Amino acid sequence: MGGFDEHGGIMRDWMPPSSNSQSFFAGMLGDGAGSTVEKHDNSNDGGFTFPGPDRQVSENDDESQRDQAVDEGMKTGEFGEQKAGQRAGLVERMAARAGHNAPRLNTDIIKPADGSQNQQAQSAYLTISPNLSPGAFLDSPVFLSNSLVQPSPTTGKFQFASNDNSNGDRNKDNFFEESNNTSFAFKPFPDSAPLPRDHVNPPFMSAQSFQTNEAVAQSEKQVPPQKIEPSQTYPDFTEKNNFSLQMNPFQALNGNSDRSQQHREEHHHDDNDAYQRINGDSTNANSASSEDGYNWRKYGQKQVKGSEYPRSYYKCTHANCSVKKKVERSHEGHITEIIYKGAHNHPKLAPNRRSGIGSSNALSDMQGDVNEQNGNGNGVDGGPVWGTNTRQGHWGQENNFEVTSTGMAMQGQNGQYESSDAVDGSCTFSNDEEEDDRATHGSVSLGYDGEGDESESKRRKVEAYAADVSGATRAIREPRVVVQTTSEVDILDDGYRWRKYGQKVVKGNPNPSASQTEQGRPGVTTSAQAQAAQ
DNA sequence: AGCCTTTGACCAGCG
DNA sequence: TCGCTGGTCAAAGGC
Ligand SMILES: [Zn+2]
């Protein structure tokens, strides 16, 4: 409810001093060379970082890797200095491919990982300029796979339509709409800086299947890039402005081989990556509940250990929709973290019907769309099986795709863009099947999922770790939005749908992407399997 | 009246 | 089994 006011405040707070996105998809660059560190350095700017494939691998390895990745990612963003960016490149290309206009992202930086992808190079994260909102990122075709395409800006099918009416929404919507235009650039953000090329593999999952998608957006302070230590990662969040988004998921969606490949090439799909990290500014903190285009009911609040701020639990008020989200918000009202769980099985509410303020993000919209298409939408609905999850079993990420962003509001010219929407969008990606699996299995983690899980678990671990280690540093927390969705099935190039049930990094094969086959990933392993067995 | 938020208690997973 | 922790429930109150 009071989101708007908050926005104002938040916006101020969150507004990036200078918006630059430097490393937009630095990760994508995939140069092995300085991979993480470099990225981070650049990323410090606040760019998005996407985790590279590396992270994927075996659980143990994954964890370690992932942690590193996370840490790195975390480290990356500082807000302060951002370099001017070049957004146009990738975005444009993407748009071109997509055939639709999409918000421009600095993708220029991103380059085909294939050659470049080095193990090291594959940073787990892709860095996106801070200026970009995760949501935008999500919208971008890059992340989404076409195969499953659902109406979305990404696909070109997406329509913002629902929103339109309310001014507030409009503004937000407009934000994206603009994006639709080729001309669209995240206005809020003046520029993006060149990406560092860090490691990075493209966060993208191979078209094949990605099961778990996670996107985490976190604002981060920077950290010495290479440090993997968790403490560094999270504590760094001090910068509000930056948020990084980690996501993996979208790519998996890609059904078309062509596209998938393109994405791969361009984006360096990493099948592996479960995370993509986006650093952006989070300017606003809308109430978690309202601005993503869905109505939410708060059903609990709790101070979570390791979190500076209390965590609020929200549930979608739509009948039969069990989507939940956790929002951590600073005293000032800034959203430091949002974690979405599940996918809405219903369209977004019309702006005028939204209880609070409706604002729709591209993501949220997407989500809604997706759900509709899927028909199931459900990931969540069926039952809240939050994944296996590491900790409490709730909110596990396994199947889910997570996007974390912390205050993602972006400022558009006029309006603010709220990340929350973006988050919702992520939900879109969840697959029904996964849900089923979940329902059935209780928690299912598939190969990717496993990664996702891992990523999340790791992420959490990291967070906890960070908190423990440097609780103080964390004083300022990064805004992050996590969207958890599940998508186990993906359409592969071969025209068949495949479910990934495991993934593993093989030592001889540093480059997972290369190894990926139809099944996708290099190795398969995993917790997912085990779970599946269950 | 209906919906939402608040908030303490309860539950479940994990070590 | 116990304690810790996160997630959820549900009564109470507010809008
Ligand atoms: Zn819903």
Coordinates of C-alpha atoms (C1' of nucleotides) and ligand atoms in Angstrom, one line a residue:
Chain A
M1 CA 0.0 0.0 0.0
G2 CA 2.0 2.9 0.7
G3 CA 4.3 2.0 -1.9
F4 CA 4.3 5.1 -3.8
D5 CA 5.2 7.3 -1.0
E6 CA 7.9 4.9 -0.3
H7 CA 8.9 5.1 -3.8
G8 CA 9.6 8.6 -3.5
G9 CA 11.7 8.1 -0.7
I10 CA 13.2 5.1 -2.0
M11 CA 13.8 6.4 -5.3
R12 CA 15.8 9.0 -3.8
D13 CA 17.7 6.7 -1.8
W14 CA 18.1 4.2 -4.4
M15 CA 18.8 6.4 -7.2
P16 CA 22.1 5.6 -8.4
P17 CA 24.3 8.5 -8.1
S18 CA 25.4 8.1 -11.5
S19 CA 23.9 5.5 -13.5
N20 CA 26.2 3.7 -15.5
S21 CA 26.0 0.3 -16.3
Q22 CA 29.3 -0.7 -17.0
S23 CA 29.3 -4.2 -17.2
F24 CA 26.2 -5.2 -18.5
F25 CA 26.5 -8.6 -19.3
A26 CA 30.1 -8.8 -18.6
G27 CA 29.7 -12.3 -17.7
M28 CA 28.6 -13.1 -21.0
L29 CA 31.8 -12.0 -22.4
G30 CA 33.2 -15.0 -20.9
D31 CA 36.7 -14.2 -21.4
G32 CA 38.4 -16.4 -19.2
A33 CA 40.8 -13.9 -18.3
G34 CA 40.1 -12.2 -15.5
S35 CA 36.9 -13.5 -15.2
T36 CA 35.4 -13.0 -12.0
V37 CA 37.5 -10.4 -10.7
E38 CA 37.4 -8.3 -13.6
K39 CA 33.8 -8.5 -13.8
H40 CA 33.4 -7.6 -10.5
D41 CA 35.5 -4.8 -10.7
N42 CA 33.5 -3.6 -13.5
S43 CA 30.5 -4.9 -12.0
N44 CA 31.2 -2.9 -9.1
D45 CA 29.6 -0.4 -11.1
G46 CA 26.5 -2.2 -10.4
G47 CA 26.1 -4.0 -13.6
F48 CA 24.2 -7.2 -13.7
T49 CA 26.1 -10.2 -13.3
F50 CA 25.0 -13.5 -14.5
P51 CA 26.4 -16.5 -13.2
G52 CA 28.1 -18.6 -15.6
P53 CA 27.8 -22.2 -16.2
D54 CA 30.6 -23.0 -14.1
R55 CA 28.6 -23.0 -11.1
Q56 CA 26.7 -25.8 -12.2
V57 CA 28.4 -28.9 -11.7
S58 CA 28.2 -31.3 -8.9
E59 CA 26.7 -30.2 -5.8
N60 CA 29.8 -29.9 -3.9
D61 CA 31.6 -28.3 -6.6
D62 CA 28.7 -26.4 -7.5
E63 CA 28.4 -25.0 -4.1
S64 CA 31.8 -24.0 -3.9
Q65 CA 31.8 -22.6 -7.3
R66 CA 28.5 -21.1 -6.9
D67 CA 29.5 -19.6 -3.8
Q68 CA 32.3 -18.1 -5.5
A69 CA 30.3 -16.9 -8.2
V70 CA 27.9 -15.4 -5.8
D71 CA 30.5 -13.9 -3.9
E72 CA 32.0 -12.5 -6.9
G73 CA 28.8 -11.3 -8.1
M74 CA 28.2 -9.8 -4.8
K75 CA 31.4 -8.2 -4.8
T76 CA 31.0 -6.7 -8.1
G77 CA 28.7 -4.0 -7.7
E78 CA 29.6 -0.8 -6.4
F79 CA 27.6 1.8 -7.3
G80 CA 29.5 4.6 -7.4
E81 CA 31.3 4.7 -10.4
Q82 CA 29.8 3.3 -13.3
K83 CA 31.1 3.5 -16.6
A84 CA 29.2 4.7 -19.4
G85 CA 27.7 1.9 -21.1
Q86 CA 26.8 0.8 -24.2
R87 CA 23.6 -0.8 -24.1
A88 CA 22.7 -1.0 -27.5
G89 CA 24.7 -3.7 -28.9
L90 CA 23.2 -6.8 -27.6
V91 CA 19.9 -5.5 -27.0
E92 CA 19.6 -4.4 -30.4
R93 CA 20.6 -7.7 -31.8
M94 CA 18.4 -9.4 -29.5
A95 CA 15.6 -7.3 -30.5
A96 CA 16.3 -7.9 -34.0
R97 CA 16.3 -11.6 -33.6
A98 CA 13.3 -11.5 -31.5
G99 CA 11.7 -9.5 -34.0
H100 CA 10.4 -7.3 -31.5
N101 CA 11.5 -4.4 -29.8
A102 CA 12.9 -4.9 -26.5
P103 CA 14.3 -2.7 -24.0
R104 CA 17.8 -2.1 -24.8
L105 CA 20.2 -3.7 -22.6
N106 CA 23.8 -3.4 -22.7
T107 CA 24.5 -6.5 -24.2
D108 CA 27.3 -5.3 -26.3
I109 CA 29.4 -6.5 -23.8
I110 CA 28.1 -9.8 -23.9
K111 CA 29.6 -11.9 -26.5
P112 CA 29.5 -15.4 -27.4
A113 CA 31.0 -17.3 -24.7
D114 CA 31.7 -20.2 -26.7
G115 CA 35.1 -19.5 -27.6
S116 CA 35.7 -17.4 -24.8
Q117 CA 34.1 -19.4 -22.2
N118 CA 36.7 -20.5 -20.1
Q119 CA 36.1 -22.2 -17.1
Q120 CA 37.3 -19.4 -15.2
A121 CA 36.2 -17.1 -17.6
Q122 CA 32.8 -18.3 -17.0
S123 CA 32.0 -16.2 -14.3
A124 CA 29.0 -17.2 -12.8
Y125 CA 27.4 -14.0 -13.2
L126 CA 26.5 -11.7 -15.9
T127 CA 26.9 -8.2 -15.1
I128 CA 24.4 -5.8 -16.1
S129 CA 24.6 -2.2 -15.7
P130 CA 23.1 -1.0 -12.6
N131 CA 20.8 1.2 -14.4
L132 CA 19.0 -1.6 -15.9
S133 CA 16.3 -3.0 -13.9
P134 CA 16.2 -6.7 -13.5
G135 CA 12.8 -6.6 -14.9
A136 CA 14.0 -5.1 -18.0
F137 CA 16.5 -7.6 -18.1
L138 CA 14.1 -10.3 -17.8
D139 CA 12.1 -8.8 -20.5
S140 CA 14.9 -8.8 -22.8
P141 CA 14.7 -11.5 -25.2
V142 CA 18.0 -12.6 -24.3
F143 CA 17.0 -14.3 -21.3
L144 CA 13.8 -15.8 -22.5
S145 CA 13.8 -18.7 -24.6
N146 CA 11.6 -18.6 -27.4
S147 CA 10.5 -22.0 -27.5
L148 CA 8.0 -21.6 -24.9
V149 CA 7.4 -18.3 -25.8
Q150 CA 4.7 -16.7 -24.3
P151 CA 3.6 -13.3 -24.8
S152 CA 6.2 -11.1 -23.5
P153 CA 8.1 -8.3 -24.5
T154 CA 10.8 -10.6 -25.0
T155 CA 9.0 -12.7 -27.4
G156 CA 7.5 -9.7 -28.9
K157 CA 4.2 -11.2 -28.1
F158 CA 4.1 -9.6 -24.8
Q159 CA 1.7 -6.9 -24.3
F160 CA 1.6 -4.5 -21.6
A161 CA -1.9 -3.9 -22.2
S162 CA -3.3 -4.6 -19.0
N163 CA -1.9 -1.7 -17.6
D164 CA -2.7 1.1 -19.1
N165 CA -5.1 2.9 -17.2
S166 CA -3.7 4.1 -14.1
N167 CA -1.2 6.7 -14.2
G168 CA 1.2 5.0 -12.0
D169 CA 0.9 1.9 -13.8
R170 CA 1.1 3.7 -16.9
N171 CA 4.3 5.2 -16.1
K172 CA 5.8 2.0 -15.3
D173 CA 4.2 0.3 -18.1
N174 CA 5.4 3.0 -20.3
F175 CA 8.7 2.3 -19.2
F176 CA 8.6 -1.0 -20.8
E177 CA 6.6 0.1 -23.6
E178 CA 9.2 2.3 -24.5
S179 CA 11.4 -0.5 -24.3
N180 CA 9.4 -2.1 -26.9
N181 CA 10.5 0.6 -29.2
T182 CA 13.8 0.0 -30.5
S183 CA 14.5 3.3 -29.3
F184 CA 13.8 2.3 -25.9
A185 CA 16.6 2.5 -23.6
F186 CA 16.4 2.5 -20.0
K187 CA 16.1 6.1 -19.7
P188 CA 16.6 6.1 -16.1
F189 CA 20.0 5.1 -16.7
P190 CA 21.9 7.2 -18.8
D191 CA 24.4 4.9 -19.8
S192 CA 26.0 1.8 -19.3
A193 CA 29.5 1.3 -19.0
P194 CA 31.5 -1.2 -20.9
L195 CA 31.4 -4.4 -19.4
P196 CA 34.2 -6.0 -17.9
R197 CA 34.4 -9.1 -19.4
D198 CA 34.8 -11.1 -16.7
H199 CA 34.4 -14.5 -16.6
V200 CA 31.3 -15.1 -17.3
N201 CA 29.5 -17.3 -19.2
P202 CA 26.4 -16.2 -20.2
P203 CA 24.0 -16.9 -17.7
F204 CA 21.8 -18.2 -20.1
M205 CA 20.9 -21.6 -19.9
S206 CA 21.1 -23.6 -22.9
A207 CA 18.0 -23.7 -24.7
Q208 CA 17.6 -27.1 -23.8
S209 CA 16.2 -27.3 -20.6
F210 CA 16.7 -25.4 -17.6
Q211 CA 15.0 -26.6 -14.8
T212 CA 15.6 -24.4 -12.2
N213 CA 15.8 -20.9 -12.8
E214 CA 17.0 -18.5 -10.5
A215 CA 17.6 -15.0 -10.9
V216 CA 18.9 -13.1 -8.2
A217 CA 19.2 -9.6 -8.3
Q218 CA 21.2 -8.1 -5.6
S219 CA 22.7 -4.9 -5.2
E220 CA 26.1 -5.2 -4.2
K221 CA 28.9 -3.3 -3.2
Q222 CA 31.7 -4.4 -4.8
V223 CA 34.1 -6.6 -3.6
P224 CA 37.3 -7.7 -4.7
P225 CA 36.4 -9.6 -7.5
Q226 CA 38.0 -12.7 -6.9
K227 CA 37.3 -13.2 -3.5
I228 CA 35.0 -15.8 -3.1
E229 CA 34.3 -15.4 0.4
P230 CA 30.8 -15.1 1.2
S231 CA 31.3 -12.4 3.7
Q232 CA 32.4 -10.2 1.0
T233 CA 29.6 -10.9 -1.1
Y234 CA 26.8 -10.1 0.8
P235 CA 28.0 -7.6 3.2
D236 CA 28.7 -5.6 0.4
F237 CA 25.2 -4.9 -0.3
T238 CA 25.7 -1.6 1.2
E239 CA 25.1 0.0 -2.0
K240 CA 21.5 0.4 -2.4
N241 CA 21.7 1.6 -5.8
N242 CA 23.1 -1.4 -7.3
F243 CA 21.3 -4.5 -7.5
S244 CA 22.5 -7.4 -9.2
L245 CA 20.3 -9.9 -10.7
Q246 CA 21.2 -13.4 -10.9
M247 CA 19.2 -15.5 -13.1
N248 CA 19.5 -18.5 -15.0
P249 CA 16.4 -19.5 -16.2
F250 CA 15.2 -17.8 -19.0
Q251 CA 17.3 -19.3 -21.5
A252 CA 16.1 -22.6 -20.9
L253 CA 13.0 -21.6 -22.2
N254 CA 14.3 -21.3 -25.6
G255 CA 12.9 -23.9 -27.7
N256 CA 14.3 -23.1 -31.0
S257 CA 17.5 -24.5 -31.7
D258 CA 18.3 -21.6 -33.8
R259 CA 17.5 -19.2 -31.3
S260 CA 18.9 -21.2 -28.6
Q261 CA 22.0 -21.4 -30.4
Q262 CA 22.1 -17.9 -31.2
H263 CA 21.6 -17.1 -27.7
R264 CA 24.1 -19.5 -26.8
E265 CA 26.5 -18.1 -29.0
E266 CA 25.8 -14.6 -28.3
H267 CA 25.0 -15.0 -24.8
H268 CA 27.1 -17.8 -24.1
H269 CA 24.5 -19.8 -22.8
D270 CA 25.6 -21.5 -20.1
D271 CA 23.6 -24.2 -19.5
N272 CA 25.2 -24.2 -16.3
D273 CA 24.5 -21.0 -15.0
A274 CA 21.9 -21.0 -12.9
Y275 CA 22.2 -17.6 -11.9
Q276 CA 22.4 -14.5 -13.7
R277 CA 23.2 -11.6 -11.7
I278 CA 22.0 -8.2 -12.5
N279 CA 23.2 -5.2 -10.9
G280 CA 21.1 -2.3 -11.1
D281 CA 19.8 0.4 -9.1
S282 CA 17.1 -0.3 -7.1
T283 CA 15.5 2.9 -6.6
N284 CA 12.2 2.2 -5.3
A285 CA 10.9 0.0 -2.9
N286 CA 7.4 -0.5 -3.5
S287 CA 5.5 -2.4 -1.2
A288 CA 6.2 -5.7 -2.1
S289 CA 2.7 -6.4 -2.4
S290 CA 1.5 -3.9 -4.7
E291 CA 3.4 -3.0 -7.5
D292 CA 3.9 -6.0 -9.4
G293 CA 0.5 -6.1 -10.8
Y294 CA -0.8 -8.7 -8.4
N295 CA -2.6 -8.4 -5.2
W296 CA -0.8 -9.7 -2.2
R297 CA -1.8 -10.4 1.3
K298 CA 0.8 -10.2 4.0
Y299 CA 0.6 -13.2 6.2
G300 CA 3.5 -12.9 8.3
Q301 CA 6.6 -11.0 9.2
K302 CA 9.6 -12.2 10.9
Q303 CA 13.1 -11.1 11.7
V304 CA 15.3 -13.5 10.0
K305 CA 18.7 -14.1 11.3
G306 CA 21.3 -12.6 9.2
S307 CA 18.9 -10.0 7.8
E308 CA 19.0 -6.6 9.0
Y309 CA 15.5 -6.0 8.2
P310 CA 12.4 -8.0 8.9
R311 CA 11.1 -10.2 6.3
S312 CA 7.6 -10.0 5.3
Y313 CA 5.7 -12.9 3.8
Y314 CA 3.1 -12.2 1.2
K315 CA 0.7 -14.4 -0.6
C316 CA -1.1 -13.7 -3.8
T317 CA -4.7 -13.1 -3.0
H318 CA -6.0 -14.5 -6.1
A319 CA -8.1 -17.5 -5.6
N320 CA -6.2 -20.7 -6.2
C321 CA -3.0 -18.9 -6.6
S322 CA -0.4 -19.8 -4.1
V323 CA 2.3 -17.6 -5.3
K324 CA 4.2 -16.2 -2.4
K325 CA 6.9 -13.7 -1.9
K326 CA 9.2 -12.7 0.8
V327 CA 10.1 -9.1 1.0
E328 CA 12.8 -7.6 3.2
R329 CA 12.5 -4.0 3.5
S330 CA 14.6 -1.5 5.2
H331 CA 13.3 0.8 7.8
E332 CA 13.2 3.4 5.2
G333 CA 11.1 1.3 3.1
H334 CA 13.6 0.2 0.6
I335 CA 13.2 -3.2 -0.5
T336 CA 16.3 -5.0 0.2
E337 CA 15.2 -8.4 -1.0
I338 CA 12.3 -9.9 -2.7
I339 CA 11.9 -13.5 -3.3
Y340 CA 9.1 -14.8 -5.3
K341 CA 7.9 -18.3 -5.1
G342 CA 5.9 -20.0 -7.7
A343 CA 4.1 -18.8 -10.7
H344 CA 0.7 -17.1 -10.9
N345 CA -1.9 -19.1 -12.5
H346 CA -3.9 -16.1 -13.4
P347 CA -3.3 -13.0 -15.4
K348 CA -2.3 -9.9 -13.7
L349 CA -4.9 -7.8 -12.3
A350 CA -6.0 -4.9 -14.3
P351 CA -4.4 -1.8 -12.9
N352 CA -7.6 -0.5 -11.6
R353 CA -8.4 -3.7 -9.8
R354 CA -5.2 -3.9 -8.0
S355 CA -5.6 -3.3 -4.5
G356 CA -2.7 -1.2 -3.9
I357 CA -1.1 0.4 -6.6
G358 CA -0.8 -1.5 -9.4
S359 CA 2.1 -1.3 -11.3
S360 CA 3.1 -3.8 -13.6
N361 CA 6.4 -4.8 -14.5
A362 CA 7.3 -6.4 -17.6
L363 CA 8.2 -9.3 -15.6
S364 CA 5.1 -9.5 -13.8
D365 CA 3.3 -9.1 -17.0
M366 CA 5.2 -11.8 -18.5
Q367 CA 4.5 -13.9 -15.6
G368 CA 0.9 -13.5 -16.0
D369 CA 1.0 -14.2 -19.5
V370 CA 3.0 -17.2 -19.1
N371 CA 0.8 -18.6 -16.6
E372 CA -2.1 -18.2 -18.8
Q373 CA -0.5 -19.9 -21.5
N374 CA 0.8 -22.6 -19.5
G375 CA -2.5 -23.1 -18.1
N376 CA -1.0 -24.3 -15.2
G377 CA 0.6 -21.7 -13.9
N378 CA 0.9 -23.4 -11.1
G379 CA 3.8 -24.0 -9.9
V380 CA 2.8 -22.8 -6.8
D381 CA -0.8 -23.3 -6.8
G382 CA -0.7 -26.8 -6.3
G383 CA 0.9 -26.6 -3.2
P384 CA 3.3 -24.8 -1.7
V385 CA 6.1 -27.0 -2.0
W386 CA 8.8 -24.8 -1.9
G387 CA 11.4 -26.8 -3.1
T388 CA 13.5 -28.8 -1.3
N389 CA 15.3 -26.4 -0.2
T390 CA 18.0 -26.1 1.8
R391 CA 17.1 -24.7 4.8
Q392 CA 13.7 -24.8 5.9
G393 CA 12.4 -26.5 3.1
H394 CA 10.4 -23.7 2.3
W395 CA 11.1 -21.5 -0.5
G396 CA 13.6 -23.9 -1.7
Q397 CA 14.8 -23.0 -5.0
E398 CA 15.1 -26.2 -6.5
N399 CA 12.7 -26.1 -9.2
N400 CA 12.1 -22.6 -8.9
F401 CA 13.7 -19.9 -10.6
E402 CA 14.7 -17.3 -8.5
V403 CA 15.2 -13.7 -9.1
T404 CA 16.4 -11.7 -6.4
S405 CA 16.5 -8.1 -6.7
T406 CA 16.4 -5.7 -4.0
G407 CA 14.9 -2.7 -4.6
M408 CA 14.5 -2.8 -8.0
A409 CA 12.7 0.1 -8.9
M410 CA 14.1 1.8 -11.7
Q411 CA 13.4 5.2 -12.5
G412 CA 12.0 5.9 -15.7
Q413 CA 11.8 9.3 -16.9
N414 CA 8.8 9.9 -14.9
G415 CA 7.9 6.8 -13.4
Q416 CA 9.7 4.3 -11.5
Y417 CA 10.1 0.9 -12.5
E418 CA 9.7 -1.5 -10.0
S419 CA 11.6 -4.5 -9.9
S420 CA 9.0 -6.5 -8.3
D421 CA 7.4 -6.9 -11.5
A422 CA 10.4 -8.2 -12.9
V423 CA 10.3 -10.7 -10.3
D424 CA 7.0 -11.8 -11.1
G425 CA 8.0 -12.3 -14.6
S426 CA 10.4 -14.8 -13.5
C427 CA 7.6 -16.7 -12.1
T428 CA 6.4 -17.0 -15.5
F429 CA 9.1 -19.3 -16.4
S430 CA 8.2 -21.9 -14.0
N431 CA 6.9 -25.0 -15.6
D432 CA 4.0 -26.9 -14.7
E433 CA 5.7 -30.0 -14.7
E434 CA 7.9 -28.9 -12.1
E435 CA 5.1 -28.2 -10.0
D436 CA 3.8 -31.5 -10.6
D437 CA 7.0 -32.9 -9.6
R438 CA 7.0 -30.8 -6.6
A439 CA 3.7 -31.8 -5.7
T440 CA 4.5 -35.3 -6.1
H441 CA 7.9 -35.3 -4.8
G442 CA 7.6 -32.7 -2.3
S443 CA 10.6 -31.2 -3.5
V444 CA 12.1 -31.8 -6.7
S445 CA 15.3 -30.6 -7.9
L446 CA 16.4 -31.3 -11.3
G447 CA 19.8 -31.0 -12.6
Y448 CA 19.5 -27.5 -13.2
D449 CA 17.2 -27.3 -10.5
G450 CA 19.8 -28.7 -8.4
E451 CA 21.9 -26.0 -9.5
G452 CA 19.3 -23.6 -8.9
D453 CA 18.8 -25.1 -5.6
E454 CA 22.4 -25.0 -5.0
S455 CA 22.6 -21.6 -6.1
E456 CA 20.0 -20.6 -3.8
S457 CA 21.1 -22.7 -1.0
K458 CA 24.5 -21.4 -1.6
R459 CA 23.2 -18.0 -1.9
R460 CA 21.6 -18.3 1.3
K461 CA 24.5 -19.9 2.8
V462 CA 26.4 -17.1 1.6
E463 CA 24.1 -14.6 3.0
A464 CA 24.0 -16.2 6.2
Y465 CA 27.6 -16.5 6.1
A466 CA 28.0 -13.0 5.2
A467 CA 25.7 -12.0 7.9
D468 CA 27.7 -13.9 10.3
V469 CA 30.9 -12.8 9.1
S470 CA 30.3 -9.3 8.4
G471 CA 27.0 -8.5 9.8
A472 CA 27.9 -5.0 10.2
T473 CA 29.0 -4.5 6.8
R474 CA 25.8 -5.6 5.6
A475 CA 24.3 -2.7 7.1
I476 CA 23.1 -1.6 3.9
R477 CA 21.7 -4.4 2.1
E478 CA 21.4 -5.0 -1.4
P479 CA 18.1 -5.0 -2.8
R480 CA 17.4 -8.1 -4.4
V481 CA 14.6 -9.9 -6.0
V482 CA 14.4 -13.5 -6.2
V483 CA 12.0 -15.2 -8.4
Q484 CA 11.6 -18.8 -8.0
T485 CA 10.0 -20.7 -10.7
T486 CA 10.4 -24.0 -11.9
S487 CA 10.8 -25.2 -15.4
E488 CA 12.0 -28.6 -15.8
V489 CA 11.0 -29.1 -19.2
D490 CA 12.4 -27.3 -22.1
I491 CA 12.2 -27.8 -25.7
L492 CA 15.4 -28.6 -27.2
D493 CA 16.6 -28.0 -30.6
D494 CA 15.7 -31.4 -31.6
G495 CA 12.1 -30.5 -31.3
Y496 CA 11.5 -32.8 -28.4
R497 CA 10.9 -31.7 -24.9
W498 CA 13.4 -32.8 -22.5
R499 CA 13.6 -32.7 -18.8
K500 CA 16.8 -32.2 -17.3
Y501 CA 17.3 -34.4 -14.4
G502 CA 20.8 -33.7 -13.5
Q503 CA 23.9 -31.8 -14.3
K504 CA 27.4 -32.2 -13.5
V505 CA 30.6 -30.6 -14.3
V506 CA 33.0 -33.0 -15.7
K507 CA 36.6 -32.3 -15.0
G508 CA 37.8 -32.6 -18.4
N509 CA 35.2 -30.4 -19.7
P510 CA 35.5 -27.1 -18.3
N511 CA 33.0 -25.7 -20.6
P512 CA 29.8 -27.1 -19.8
S513 CA 28.1 -25.4 -22.6
A514 CA 30.1 -27.3 -25.0
S515 CA 29.5 -30.5 -23.4
Q516 CA 25.9 -29.9 -23.3
T517 CA 24.0 -32.1 -25.3
E518 CA 20.4 -32.5 -25.8
Q519 CA 20.2 -33.5 -22.4
G520 CA 21.8 -30.6 -21.8
R521 CA 24.2 -30.5 -19.5
P522 CA 27.5 -31.8 -19.3
G523 CA 27.0 -34.0 -16.6
V524 CA 24.2 -35.0 -14.9
T525 CA 23.9 -35.7 -11.6
T526 CA 22.3 -35.1 -9.0
S527 CA 20.1 -34.2 -6.4
A528 CA 17.6 -33.9 -8.9
Q529 CA 17.9 -37.4 -9.8
A530 CA 17.6 -38.5 -6.3
Q531 CA 14.7 -36.4 -5.9
A532 CA 13.2 -37.5 -9.0
A533 CA 13.6 -41.0 -7.8
Q534 CA 11.6 -40.0 -4.9
Chain B
dA1 C1' -18.4 -6.1 5.3
dG2 C1' -14.4 -7.3 3.3
dC3 C1' -9.7 -7.2 3.0
dC4 C1' -5.3 -6.4 4.7
dT5 C1' -1.8 -5.8 8.3
dT6 C1' 0.1 -6.9 12.6
dT7 C1' 2.0 -10.0 15.6
dG8 C1' 2.7 -13.8 18.7
dA9 C1' 2.4 -18.6 18.6
dC10 C1' 2.9 -22.8 16.3
dC11 C1' 5.0 -26.0 13.1
dA12 C1' 8.6 -28.3 10.5
dG13 C1' 13.3 -29.0 8.9
dC14 C1' 18.0 -29.3 10.1
dG15 C1' 22.2 -29.9 12.8
Chain C
dT1 C1' 16.0 -35.3 21.5
dC2 C1' 16.8 -30.5 21.7
dG3 C1' 17.5 -26.0 20.1
dC4 C1' 17.7 -22.9 16.3
dT5 C1' 15.6 -21.0 12.5
dG6 C1' 12.4 -20.0 8.9
dG7 C1' 7.8 -20.3 7.4
dT8 C1' 2.9 -20.3 8.4
dC9 C1' -1.3 -19.7 11.1
dA10 C1' -4.7 -17.1 13.0
dA11 C1' -6.7 -13.8 16.2
dA12 C1' -7.0 -9.0 16.7
dG13 C1' -7.3 -4.7 14.9
dG14 C1' -7.4 -1.1 11.2
dC15 C1' -8.7 0.8 6.9
Ligands
ZN1 ZN -1.3 -15.0 -8.2

